[in-house]
């Protein structure tokens, strides 16, 4: 395909791909233009305000999930691609078959791919978008990896953005969810309509596939006494939070974790001013639930949000607490769980 025809062909294929996703529904538009959508009974956050890659073309407006496959070479076979997609679906809780309705590949056209790969992609009933060898910039494009993305066609361009899956904090262990956007973090104030519990955004583990930092892609909850730039630290005290705005810097200990690749997915509940109080003595906030036993056991001390969350949720990798007197004795021992 000649290069002068590529943008027009890309336009036609993208619009077709994004328009057929009948299961897609939009639930909420954030004030910063990010969007919350639902597909196959799961909710996602698309960070459409932070575009990773964009292609210029004219088309009718359309939007929806897209899978970007990086590292697709002329020597790649259908068996190799099928195995990678299958293993990615098993290992990553963000990537799902719904994202395979539209597939963006790192190739110029069908002639750049093995014929078996072309046949396999056709068997998925997916609209294949040939985007060239560049592709979105994540942490490298050399490894054969499918990455869930969100495509937004606004009439003049197709923009690709990261997506986060939303999990409902049913045990009330978090104050608020947080997510990466641009060079910093944002607060996600969206809550589950049935229970009023916060929704916690988690990134795809496939985004950090080529990142060799020791904590790359690890999802981390942080006790709400650590400052995270752009996010308010409340200490779960109404009086404290009323006079302290969003933090303008990140606590050094937390920054070291982020520098090693850790991703903060939310601020976690604590007793007011991190006091070692019993849960029935909490005044400014309702205490978290302890998922052990019958799932309604008591929790205790100031790091109980961190301890309960790491016990309750398989989608969370680490939780950061502190010990000012009782967190090791009470919160950790009462919620201790080996994963």
Coordinates of C-alpha atoms in Angstrom, one line a residue, residues 7 54 104 109 120 139 203 221 287 289 321 335:
X7 CA -4.3 7.6 6.3
X54 CA -2.5 10.0 17.6
X104 CA -4.0 -2.1 15.8
X109 CA -0.2 -3.7 5.6
X120 CA -5.7 -15.8 12.4
X139 CA 7.9 0.9 27.8
X203 CA -3.6 -0.4 35.1
X221 CA -2.3 1.2 48.1
X287 CA -13.8 1.9 59.5
X289 CA -14.2 -4.4 57.0
X321 CA 1.1 1.5 56.3
X335 CA -5.9 -9.2 59.1

